[in-house]
Each structure stands twice: as structure tokens, then as C-alpha cells.
CSV table of C-alpha atoms in Angstrom, one decimal:
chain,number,residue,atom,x,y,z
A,1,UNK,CA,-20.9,-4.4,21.7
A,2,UNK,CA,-22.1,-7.9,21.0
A,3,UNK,CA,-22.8,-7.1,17.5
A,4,UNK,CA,-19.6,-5.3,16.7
A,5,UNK,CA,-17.9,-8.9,18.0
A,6,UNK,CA,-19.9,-10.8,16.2
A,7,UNK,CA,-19.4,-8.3,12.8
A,8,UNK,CA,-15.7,-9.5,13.1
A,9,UNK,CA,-16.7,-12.9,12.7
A,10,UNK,CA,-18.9,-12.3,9.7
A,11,UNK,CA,-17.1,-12.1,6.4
A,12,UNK,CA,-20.1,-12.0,4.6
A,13,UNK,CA,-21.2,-9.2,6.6
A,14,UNK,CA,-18.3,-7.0,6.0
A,15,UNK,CA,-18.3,-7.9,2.8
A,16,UNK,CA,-21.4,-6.6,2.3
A,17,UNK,CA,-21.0,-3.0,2.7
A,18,UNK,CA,-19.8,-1.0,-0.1
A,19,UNK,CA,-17.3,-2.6,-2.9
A,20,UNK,CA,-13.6,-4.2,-2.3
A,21,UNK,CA,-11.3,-2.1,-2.1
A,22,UNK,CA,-8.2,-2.6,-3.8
A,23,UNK,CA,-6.7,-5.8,-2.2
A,24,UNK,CA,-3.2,-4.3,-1.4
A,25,UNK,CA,-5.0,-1.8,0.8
A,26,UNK,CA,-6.9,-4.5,2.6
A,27,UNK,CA,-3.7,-6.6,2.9
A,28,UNK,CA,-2.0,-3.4,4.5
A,29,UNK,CA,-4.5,-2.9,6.9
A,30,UNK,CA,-3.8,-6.8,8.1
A,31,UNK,CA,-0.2,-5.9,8.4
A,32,UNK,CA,-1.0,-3.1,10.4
A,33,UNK,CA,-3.3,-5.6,12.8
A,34,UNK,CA,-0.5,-7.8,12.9
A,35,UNK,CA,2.2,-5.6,13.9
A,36,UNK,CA,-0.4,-4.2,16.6
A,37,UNK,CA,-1.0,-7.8,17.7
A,38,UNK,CA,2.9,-8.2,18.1
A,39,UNK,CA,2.9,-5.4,20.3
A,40,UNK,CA,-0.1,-6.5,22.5
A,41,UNK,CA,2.1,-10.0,22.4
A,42,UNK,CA,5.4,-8.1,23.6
A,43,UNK,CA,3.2,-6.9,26.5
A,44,UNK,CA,1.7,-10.6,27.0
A,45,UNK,CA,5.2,-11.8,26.9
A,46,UNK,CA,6.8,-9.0,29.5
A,47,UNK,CA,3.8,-9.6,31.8
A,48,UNK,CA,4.6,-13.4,31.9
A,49,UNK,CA,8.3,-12.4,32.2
A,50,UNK,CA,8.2,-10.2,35.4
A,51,UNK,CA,6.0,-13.2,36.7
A,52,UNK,CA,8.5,-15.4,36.4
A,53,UNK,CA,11.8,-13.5,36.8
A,54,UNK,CA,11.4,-10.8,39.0
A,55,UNK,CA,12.6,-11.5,42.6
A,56,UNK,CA,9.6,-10.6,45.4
A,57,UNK,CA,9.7,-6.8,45.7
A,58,UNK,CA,9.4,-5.1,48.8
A,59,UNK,CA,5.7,-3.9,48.6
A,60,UNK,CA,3.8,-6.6,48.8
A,61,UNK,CA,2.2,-8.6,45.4
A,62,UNK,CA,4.0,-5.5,43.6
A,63,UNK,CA,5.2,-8.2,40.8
A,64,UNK,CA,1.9,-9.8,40.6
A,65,UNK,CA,0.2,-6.6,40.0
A,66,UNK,CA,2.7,-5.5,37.4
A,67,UNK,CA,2.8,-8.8,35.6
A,68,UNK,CA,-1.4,-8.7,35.9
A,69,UNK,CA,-1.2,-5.3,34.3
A,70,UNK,CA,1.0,-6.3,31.7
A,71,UNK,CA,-1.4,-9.2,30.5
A,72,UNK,CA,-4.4,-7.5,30.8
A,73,UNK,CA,-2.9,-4.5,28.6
A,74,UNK,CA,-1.7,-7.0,26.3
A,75,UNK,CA,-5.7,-8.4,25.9
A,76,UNK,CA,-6.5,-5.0,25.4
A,77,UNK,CA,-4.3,-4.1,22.5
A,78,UNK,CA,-5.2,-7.4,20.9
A,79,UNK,CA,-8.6,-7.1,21.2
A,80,UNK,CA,-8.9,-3.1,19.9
A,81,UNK,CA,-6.4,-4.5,16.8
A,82,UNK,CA,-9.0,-6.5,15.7
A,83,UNK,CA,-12.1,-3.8,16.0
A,84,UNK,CA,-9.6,-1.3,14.9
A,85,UNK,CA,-9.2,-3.7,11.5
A,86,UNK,CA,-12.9,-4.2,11.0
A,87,UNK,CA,-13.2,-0.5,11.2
A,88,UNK,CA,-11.0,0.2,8.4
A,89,UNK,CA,-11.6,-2.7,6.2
A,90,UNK,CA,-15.3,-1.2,6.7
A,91,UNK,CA,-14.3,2.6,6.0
A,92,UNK,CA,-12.7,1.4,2.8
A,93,UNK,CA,-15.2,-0.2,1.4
A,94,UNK,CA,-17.4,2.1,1.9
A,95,UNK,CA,-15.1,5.3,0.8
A,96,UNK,CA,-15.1,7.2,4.3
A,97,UNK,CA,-12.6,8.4,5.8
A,98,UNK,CA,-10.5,6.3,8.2
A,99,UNK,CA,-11.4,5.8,11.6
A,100,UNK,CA,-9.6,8.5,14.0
A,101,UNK,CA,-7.9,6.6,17.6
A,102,UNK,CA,-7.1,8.3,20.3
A,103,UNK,CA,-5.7,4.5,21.8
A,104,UNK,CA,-2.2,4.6,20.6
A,105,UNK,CA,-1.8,8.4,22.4
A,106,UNK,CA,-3.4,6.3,25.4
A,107,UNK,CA,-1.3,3.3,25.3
A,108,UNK,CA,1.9,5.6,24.9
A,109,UNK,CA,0.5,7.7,28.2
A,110,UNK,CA,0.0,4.0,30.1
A,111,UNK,CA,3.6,2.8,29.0
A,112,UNK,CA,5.4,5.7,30.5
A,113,UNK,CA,3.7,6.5,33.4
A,114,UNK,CA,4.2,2.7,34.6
A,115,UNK,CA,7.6,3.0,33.7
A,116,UNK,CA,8.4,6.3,35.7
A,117,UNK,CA,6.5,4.7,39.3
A,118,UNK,CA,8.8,1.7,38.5
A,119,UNK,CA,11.7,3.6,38.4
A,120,UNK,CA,10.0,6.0,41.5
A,121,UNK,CA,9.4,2.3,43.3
A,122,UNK,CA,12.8,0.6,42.7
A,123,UNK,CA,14.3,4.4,44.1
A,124,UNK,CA,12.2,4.0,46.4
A,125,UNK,CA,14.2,0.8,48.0
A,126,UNK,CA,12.6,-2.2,46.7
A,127,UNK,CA,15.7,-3.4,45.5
B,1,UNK,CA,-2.8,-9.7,-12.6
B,2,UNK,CA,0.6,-7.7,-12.8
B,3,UNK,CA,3.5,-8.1,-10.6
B,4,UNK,CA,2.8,-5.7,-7.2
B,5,UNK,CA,6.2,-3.9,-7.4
B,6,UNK,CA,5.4,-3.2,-3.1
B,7,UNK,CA,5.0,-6.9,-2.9
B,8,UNK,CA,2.6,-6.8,-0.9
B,9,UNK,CA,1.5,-10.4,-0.4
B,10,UNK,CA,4.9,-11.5,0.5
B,11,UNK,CA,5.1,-8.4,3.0
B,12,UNK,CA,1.8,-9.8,4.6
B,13,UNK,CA,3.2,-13.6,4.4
B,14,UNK,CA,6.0,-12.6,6.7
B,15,UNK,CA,4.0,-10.2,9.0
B,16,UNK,CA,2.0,-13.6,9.9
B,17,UNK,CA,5.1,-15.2,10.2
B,18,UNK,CA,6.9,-12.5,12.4
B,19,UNK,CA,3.7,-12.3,14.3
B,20,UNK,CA,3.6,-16.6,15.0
B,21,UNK,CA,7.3,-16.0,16.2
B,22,UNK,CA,6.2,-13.6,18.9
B,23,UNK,CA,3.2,-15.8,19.6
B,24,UNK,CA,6.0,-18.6,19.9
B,25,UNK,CA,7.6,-16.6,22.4
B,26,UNK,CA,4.5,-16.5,24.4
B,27,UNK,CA,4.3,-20.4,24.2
B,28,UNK,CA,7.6,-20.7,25.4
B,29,UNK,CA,7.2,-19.0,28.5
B,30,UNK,CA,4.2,-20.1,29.6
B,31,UNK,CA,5.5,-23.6,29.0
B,32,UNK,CA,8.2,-22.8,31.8
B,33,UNK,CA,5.0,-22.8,34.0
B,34,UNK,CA,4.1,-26.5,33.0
B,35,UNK,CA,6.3,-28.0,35.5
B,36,UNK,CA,6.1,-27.0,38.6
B,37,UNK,CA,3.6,-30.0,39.6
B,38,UNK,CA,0.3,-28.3,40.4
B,39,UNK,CA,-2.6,-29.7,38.1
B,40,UNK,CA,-3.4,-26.2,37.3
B,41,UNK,CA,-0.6,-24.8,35.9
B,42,UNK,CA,-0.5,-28.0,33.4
B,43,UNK,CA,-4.0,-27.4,32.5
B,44,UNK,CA,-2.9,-23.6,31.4
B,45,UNK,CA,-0.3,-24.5,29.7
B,46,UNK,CA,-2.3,-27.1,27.9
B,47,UNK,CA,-4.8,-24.4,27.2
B,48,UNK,CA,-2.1,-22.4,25.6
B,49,UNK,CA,-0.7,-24.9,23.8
B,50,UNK,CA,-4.1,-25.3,22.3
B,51,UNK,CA,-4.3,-21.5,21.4
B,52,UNK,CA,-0.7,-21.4,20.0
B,53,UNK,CA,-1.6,-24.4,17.4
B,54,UNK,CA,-5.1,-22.6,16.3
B,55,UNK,CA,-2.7,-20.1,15.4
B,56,UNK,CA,-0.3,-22.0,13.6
B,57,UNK,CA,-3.3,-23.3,11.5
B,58,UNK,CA,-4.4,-20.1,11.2
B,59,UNK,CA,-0.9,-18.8,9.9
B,60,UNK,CA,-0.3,-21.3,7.7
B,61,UNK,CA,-4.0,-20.8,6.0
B,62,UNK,CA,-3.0,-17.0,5.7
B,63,UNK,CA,0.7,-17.6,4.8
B,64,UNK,CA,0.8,-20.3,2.3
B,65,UNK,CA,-0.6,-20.6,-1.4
B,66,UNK,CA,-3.2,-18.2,-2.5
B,67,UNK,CA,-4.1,-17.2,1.3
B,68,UNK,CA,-3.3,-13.9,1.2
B,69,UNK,CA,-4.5,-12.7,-2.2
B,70,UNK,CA,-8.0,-13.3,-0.9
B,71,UNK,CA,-9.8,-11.6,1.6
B,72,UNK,CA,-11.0,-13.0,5.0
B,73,UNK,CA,-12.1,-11.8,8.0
B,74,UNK,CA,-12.2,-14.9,10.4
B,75,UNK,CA,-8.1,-15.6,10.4
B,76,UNK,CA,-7.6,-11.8,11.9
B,77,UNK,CA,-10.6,-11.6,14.9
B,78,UNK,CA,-9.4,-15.5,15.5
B,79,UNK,CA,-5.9,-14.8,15.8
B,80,UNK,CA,-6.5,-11.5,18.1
B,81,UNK,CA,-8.8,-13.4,20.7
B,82,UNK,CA,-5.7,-16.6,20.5
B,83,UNK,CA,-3.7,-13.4,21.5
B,84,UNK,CA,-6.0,-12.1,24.4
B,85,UNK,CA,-7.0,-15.9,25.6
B,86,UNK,CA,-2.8,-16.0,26.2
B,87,UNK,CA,-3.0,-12.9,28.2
B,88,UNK,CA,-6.1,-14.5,30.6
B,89,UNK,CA,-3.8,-17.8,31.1
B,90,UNK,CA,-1.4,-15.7,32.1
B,91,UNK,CA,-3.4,-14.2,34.2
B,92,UNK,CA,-5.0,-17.2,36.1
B,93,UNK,CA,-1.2,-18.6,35.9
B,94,UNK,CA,-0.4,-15.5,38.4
B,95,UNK,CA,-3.2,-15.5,40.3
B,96,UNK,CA,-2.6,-19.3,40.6
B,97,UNK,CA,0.9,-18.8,42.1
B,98,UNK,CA,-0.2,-15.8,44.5
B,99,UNK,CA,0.3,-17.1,47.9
């Protein structure tokens, strides 16, 4: 694990493997990390924003937990954009094929589910 | 070099941008948290001040001149881990408030 973190931070190490590819390709891929990054942000920023607007619920430390889980999936996005990036800067270069993910199908499962206890919770009489 | 008709450096310039905007966001919320008198929550939001300008730094590298035409790795992993240190201030921010 240590050495895939420490790949990210190597340029000359990912530059090392295989030849450039052609620089749009490499400056779509960015994009792609950005707009992933935006969405771990979004997550950051709902997490933050149940903190701080969400009256006390009636189960106890319910709105710290969802505001913890919020964050923490935030970090997690971020984090798996940037190995996600180094994986397909990497596959270019080196003419493979581009690395499969089952995290989006993941992420999608973990958004809805949360959403549906909410809405089970706020039925529930926490309101 | 010939014109990229998909303009793609310009479509990466504002990505960074968009993505700063969002950070901003971020910022702004946990700066809500700087004033409610407890040391720690000033320190957290100092912290994430702190993160916000690396990025700014880091935007304006990637977003200005010939940034985006070349290829560097250390602007995207730095960017992702300002992102995730956000999330663990927000974190101890919580935790910090849990009575």
C-alpha cells in the first residue's frame, strides 16, 4: 500500500513506465480526477452541513454519525480518485487496457441505501 | 502544435477551477466552526485554511500559463489528500462538539 502512495508522489516514476501518451488523454484523465474529487468534496461539504444544520434527532448522536459518515466517505472518494488516476495514467502509457472499478457501483449502493434508512428514520418519528 | 479543436487545456483549466470552488465551499463552512470560542475549533479551522491555500497554489500552478500542457503527477495526489485532510477536520470538528 505504501508504495502505491508513494508511486503517486513520484513523477519520475510514473513517468518511467512505457511512453507518453498523447497529452489530451492524460489531461482527460485529470478531468475525470477532478470531477471525482468534486464529488468526494460535495460529500465533505454535506457531512459538515448536517453537522451544523440539522437539529438533534431523536436517536441519540444520529447527526454525528451521519455527518461522520459523510466525511469519512468523502476521504474515501478523494483518496481512490487519485489511485484511480495513477492507474490510468499508468495503463496508458504502457498500452493496457484501463483499469476496471467496481467503486462507483459501490458508492451508488452506499448513497442510496443511506438515503432510504433516512427516509425509514425520519418516518420513523425523529422529526 | 495545432489548435486542439476539443480544447482540451482550457476544459482542464476550468475543471481545476470548478473543483477550487467546491473546495471553497468546504472552506466556508468549516470557517462557520471558527467562532464558537473553543481553542480547538480555531486550530481546525486554521488547519483548513492551511489546506484550502495549498490548493489555491496548487490550482493556480495547474491553471495558469503552460501548467496544463505539461504533465505532472504531484498537483493531483496533493490536491486529493488537501481534499481527504478536509474530511478528518471535519471529523475531529464533530467529534469535538459531541457532548
Amino acid at each position: 500500500m505504501w508504495e502505491s502512495i508513494k508511486s503517486w508522489f513520484d513523477p519520475r516514476e510514473l513517468r518511467s513506465v512505457g511512453t507518453p501518451p498523447d497529452y489530451r488523454f492524460s489531461l482527460a484523465n485529470e478531468r475525470t480526477f477532478l470531477a471525482w474529487l468534486r464529488t468526494g468534496l460535495a460529500l465533505v461539504a454535506g457531512g459538515l452541513a448536517a453537522a451544523q444544520f440539522l437539529p438533534p434527532l431523536r436517536l441519540a448522536h444520529l447527526r454525528e454519525a451521519l455527518a461522520i459518515a459523510l466525511l469519512l466517505l468523502g476521504a474515501a472518494v478523494s483518496i481512490r480518485a487519485v489511485d484511480h488516476w495513477a492507474r490510468t495514467e499508468r495503463a496508458m502509457r504502457l498500452n493496457e487496457e484501463l483499469p476496471a472499478s467496481r467503486f462507483p457501483a459501490v458508492l451508488a449502493l452506499i448513497v442510496a441505501i443511506g438515503s432510504l434508512l433516512l427516509v425509514a428514520v425520519l418516518l420513523g418519528g425523529a422529526g | 502544435m495545432t489548435r486542439d479543436p476539443g480544447l482540451q487545456p482550457e476544459r482542464t483549466r476550468l475543471a481545476w477551477r470548478r473543483t477550487l470552488l467546491t473546495l471553497t465551499a468546504v472552506l466556508l463552512l468549516q470557517l462557520r466552526q471558527a467562532f464558537t470560542g473553543r481553542v480547538l475549533d480555531a486550530l481546525l479551522t486554521g488547519a483548513a485554511l492551511l489546506v484550502w491555500l495549498a490548493v489555491l497554489v496548487v490550482t493556480w500552478h495547474r491553471a495558469t500559463g503552460a501548467g496544463p500542457r505539461r504533465f505532472d503527477s504531484w498537483s493531483v495526489p496533493l490536491t486529493a489528500l488537501g481534499a481527504a485532510g478536509l474530511a478528518v477536520l471535519g471529523v475531529a470538528h464533530v467529534l469535538g462538539g459531541v457532548q
